[in-house]
Amino acid sequence: KAGVTQTPRYLIKTRGQQVTLSCSPISGHRSVSWYQQTPGQGLQFLFEYFSETQRNKGNFPGRFSGRQFSNSRSEMNVSTLELGDSALYLCASSFGREGLREQFFGPGTRLTVL
Amino acid sequence: GQNIDQPTEMTATEGAIVQINCTYQTSGFNGLFWYQQHAGEAPTFLSYNVLDGLEEKGRFSSFLSRSKGYSYLLLKELQMKDSASYLCAVRGERQEFYFGSGTKLNVKP
């Protein structure tokens, strides 16, 4: 069974640009969550999509947005990039139903903003 | 707000036992998870507790006390490959996940 895949793996952008990251969940998983990981802040929850609907949202500005397609693949977009957006962006997939267990993480996209 | 606390860093000796604590305050609770993350890699699932008590899985055990908002991860017979960060996460009332900042474990020979 293929794991969670994320593209691209590495990305370099400049301030003010926008970026789109992609995540393909494990087959059969309907929930995709996005996290930002930085050395100082740890893993911070961005949002979760379940069956093409945003089900949960963390405390990030509106520059961070996402969507999920009918095949459960998800994209995350960050507009007007700031230096502080440099981080590892992880996506995780799960069945998403109550009582079911863990999330499976992808390898992440390392974003550097110059 | 949601708050999950764990020590920043710990050091232990190969072959020893180490306990990593996690305390949490969240608006809802649907399970506590422990993940292992090696440097430069994605987190991988270690254990899950939703009821009070101890869950054992080989060299790893995890304990939960919901009334105290407390969990610990116990690693026995430490190996050098156990050097990693250990993340405590709580699933909230809407199935969302909240992560602690992680505990970096250094295993020395």
Coordinates of C-alpha atoms in Angstrom, one line a residue:
Chain A
K1 CA 0.0 0.0 0.0
A2 CA 1.5 3.3 -1.1
G3 CA 2.1 5.9 1.6
V4 CA 1.3 9.6 1.8
T5 CA 3.1 11.5 -1.0
Q6 CA 3.8 15.2 -1.1
T7 CA 5.1 17.3 -3.9
P8 CA 7.3 19.1 -4.3
R9 CA 9.8 18.0 -1.7
Y10 CA 11.8 21.2 -1.7
L11 CA 10.8 24.7 -2.7
I12 CA 12.5 28.1 -2.7
K13 CA 10.4 31.2 -3.1
T14 CA 10.9 34.9 -2.5
R15 CA 8.8 37.2 -0.3
G16 CA 5.5 38.2 -1.8
Q17 CA 5.2 35.2 -4.0
Q18 CA 2.6 32.5 -3.6
V19 CA 3.0 28.7 -3.4
T20 CA 0.9 25.6 -3.9
L21 CA 1.8 22.3 -2.2
S22 CA 0.2 19.0 -3.0
C23 CA -0.6 15.9 -0.9
S24 CA -1.9 12.5 -2.0
P25 CA -3.3 10.5 0.9
I26 CA -3.2 6.7 1.4
S27 CA -5.8 5.0 -0.7
G28 CA -9.1 4.9 1.2
H29 CA -8.3 7.7 3.5
R30 CA -10.7 10.6 3.4
S31 CA -9.1 13.0 5.9
V32 CA -6.1 15.1 5.1
S33 CA -4.6 17.4 7.7
W34 CA -1.8 20.0 7.1
Y35 CA 0.8 21.0 9.6
Q36 CA 3.6 23.6 9.7
Q37 CA 6.7 22.5 11.5
T38 CA 9.4 24.9 12.6
P39 CA 12.3 24.4 15.1
G40 CA 10.8 27.0 17.5
Q41 CA 7.1 26.2 17.3
G42 CA 7.0 22.5 16.7
L43 CA 4.1 21.0 14.8
Q44 CA 1.3 23.4 14.4
F45 CA -2.1 22.4 12.9
L46 CA -3.2 24.4 9.8
F47 CA -6.4 22.7 8.7
E48 CA -8.1 19.4 8.0
Y49 CA -10.2 18.4 5.1
F50 CA -12.7 15.5 5.1
S51 CA -14.7 14.6 2.0
E52 CA -13.8 17.8 0.2
T53 CA -14.9 20.0 3.2
Q54 CA -12.8 21.9 5.6
R55 CA -13.6 20.3 8.9
N56 CA -11.1 22.0 11.2
K57 CA -8.9 25.0 11.1
G58 CA -6.0 26.2 13.2
N59 CA -4.9 29.7 14.1
F60 CA -3.2 30.8 10.9
P61 CA -3.9 33.9 8.8
G62 CA -6.1 33.8 5.8
R63 CA -3.0 33.7 3.5
F64 CA -3.0 30.0 4.2
S65 CA -5.8 28.1 2.4
G66 CA -6.4 24.7 1.1
R67 CA -8.8 22.5 -0.7
Q68 CA -9.5 18.8 -1.2
F69 CA -10.6 17.1 -4.4
S70 CA -13.1 14.3 -4.9
N71 CA -10.2 11.7 -5.0
S72 CA -9.1 13.0 -1.5
R73 CA -6.0 14.6 -2.9
S74 CA -5.4 18.0 -1.2
E75 CA -3.6 21.2 -2.0
M76 CA -2.4 23.9 0.3
N77 CA -1.8 27.5 -0.9
V78 CA 0.1 30.2 0.8
S79 CA -0.2 33.7 -0.7
T80 CA 2.0 36.7 -0.2
L81 CA 4.8 34.7 1.3
E82 CA 6.7 36.0 4.3
L83 CA 10.1 35.1 5.6
G84 CA 8.5 33.5 8.7
D85 CA 6.6 31.0 6.4
S86 CA 9.9 29.1 5.9
A87 CA 9.1 25.7 7.4
L88 CA 8.5 22.0 6.8
Y89 CA 4.9 21.5 5.7
L90 CA 3.6 18.1 6.5
C91 CA 0.4 16.5 5.5
A92 CA -1.1 13.5 7.2
S93 CA -3.9 11.3 6.1
S94 CA -6.3 9.1 8.1
F95 CA -9.7 7.4 7.7
G96 CA -11.0 10.5 9.6
R97 CA -13.8 8.7 11.3
E98 CA -14.3 8.8 15.1
G99 CA -12.7 5.9 17.0
L100 CA -10.2 5.2 14.3
R101 CA -6.6 5.6 15.0
E102 CA -3.6 7.3 13.8
Q103 CA -2.6 9.7 11.1
F104 CA 0.1 8.7 8.6
F105 CA 2.5 11.5 7.6
G106 CA 4.0 12.3 4.3
P107 CA 7.7 13.2 3.9
G108 CA 6.9 16.9 3.9
T109 CA 7.7 19.9 1.7
R110 CA 10.6 22.0 2.8
L111 CA 9.7 25.6 1.9
T112 CA 12.4 28.3 2.1
V113 CA 11.3 31.9 1.6
L114 CA 14.1 34.4 0.8
Chain B
G1 CA -6.9 27.2 24.2
Q2 CA -5.1 24.0 23.8
N3 CA -2.0 23.3 25.7
I4 CA 0.3 20.3 25.5
D5 CA 3.5 20.3 27.5
Q6 CA 6.5 17.9 27.3
P7 CA 10.2 18.3 28.2
T8 CA 12.3 19.8 25.5
E9 CA 15.2 17.4 25.7
M10 CA 16.3 14.3 27.6
T11 CA 19.5 12.2 27.6
A12 CA 19.7 8.5 28.5
T13 CA 22.1 5.6 28.2
E14 CA 21.9 2.7 25.8
G15 CA 20.2 -0.3 27.5
A16 CA 18.5 1.9 30.1
I17 CA 14.8 2.9 30.5
V18 CA 13.5 6.4 29.9
Q19 CA 10.1 8.0 30.6
I20 CA 8.9 10.9 28.6
N21 CA 6.0 12.8 30.2
C22 CA 3.2 14.8 28.6
T23 CA 0.6 16.9 30.2
Y24 CA -2.3 18.3 28.3
Q25 CA -5.3 20.7 28.6
T26 CA -7.7 20.6 25.7
S27 CA -11.3 21.4 25.1
G28 CA -12.1 17.9 24.2
F29 CA -10.4 14.5 24.2
N30 CA -10.6 11.7 21.7
G31 CA -7.3 9.9 22.3
L32 CA -3.7 10.6 23.0
F33 CA -1.0 9.6 20.5
W34 CA 2.8 9.3 20.6
Y35 CA 4.9 9.8 17.5
Q36 CA 8.6 9.3 16.8
Q37 CA 10.4 11.6 14.5
H38 CA 14.0 11.2 13.4
A39 CA 15.8 14.3 12.2
G40 CA 14.8 15.2 8.7
E41 CA 12.0 12.6 8.5
A42 CA 8.3 12.6 9.0
P43 CA 6.7 11.5 12.3
T44 CA 5.7 7.9 12.6
F45 CA 3.0 6.5 14.9
L46 CA 4.1 4.7 18.1
S47 CA 1.1 4.3 20.4
Y48 CA -2.5 5.3 21.1
N49 CA -4.4 5.6 24.4
V50 CA -8.0 6.5 24.8
L51 CA -8.8 4.8 28.1
D52 CA -6.9 5.1 31.3
G53 CA -4.1 2.7 31.8
L54 CA -1.0 1.2 30.2
E55 CA -0.7 0.1 26.6
E56 CA 2.4 -2.1 25.9
K57 CA 3.9 -2.6 22.5
G58 CA 7.3 -4.3 22.5
R59 CA 9.9 -2.0 24.0
F60 CA 7.5 0.9 24.1
S61 CA 4.6 1.5 26.5
S62 CA 2.3 4.4 26.9
F63 CA 0.2 5.4 30.0
L64 CA -2.8 7.6 30.2
S65 CA -4.6 9.3 33.1
R66 CA -7.5 11.3 31.7
S67 CA -8.5 12.8 35.1
K68 CA -4.9 14.2 35.5
G69 CA -4.4 15.2 31.9
Y70 CA -1.3 13.2 31.9
S71 CA 0.5 10.6 29.8
Y72 CA 3.9 9.1 29.5
L73 CA 5.9 7.1 27.0
L74 CA 8.2 4.5 28.4
L75 CA 11.1 3.2 26.3
K76 CA 12.9 0.1 27.6
E77 CA 16.2 -1.4 26.6
L78 CA 17.2 1.8 24.8
Q79 CA 19.1 1.5 21.5
M80 CA 21.1 4.1 19.7
K81 CA 18.4 4.2 17.0
D82 CA 15.9 5.5 19.6
S83 CA 17.6 8.9 19.4
A84 CA 14.8 11.0 18.0
S85 CA 12.2 13.5 18.9
Y86 CA 9.0 12.1 20.5
L87 CA 5.8 14.0 19.9
C88 CA 2.7 13.8 22.2
A89 CA -0.5 14.6 20.4
V90 CA -4.1 14.9 21.6
R91 CA -7.1 14.4 19.3
G92 CA -9.8 16.9 20.2
E93 CA -13.6 16.9 20.2
R94 CA -13.8 17.6 16.4
Q95 CA -11.2 14.9 15.6
E96 CA -8.5 17.5 15.1
F97 CA -4.9 16.9 16.4
Y98 CA -2.9 19.1 18.7
F99 CA 0.8 18.4 19.0
G100 CA 3.3 19.2 21.8
S101 CA 6.7 20.7 20.7
G102 CA 8.4 17.4 21.1
T103 CA 11.0 15.9 23.4
K104 CA 14.4 15.3 21.8
L105 CA 15.9 12.1 23.2
N106 CA 19.6 11.6 23.1
V107 CA 20.8 8.0 23.6
K108 CA 24.5 7.8 24.5
P109 CA 26.7 4.7 24.5

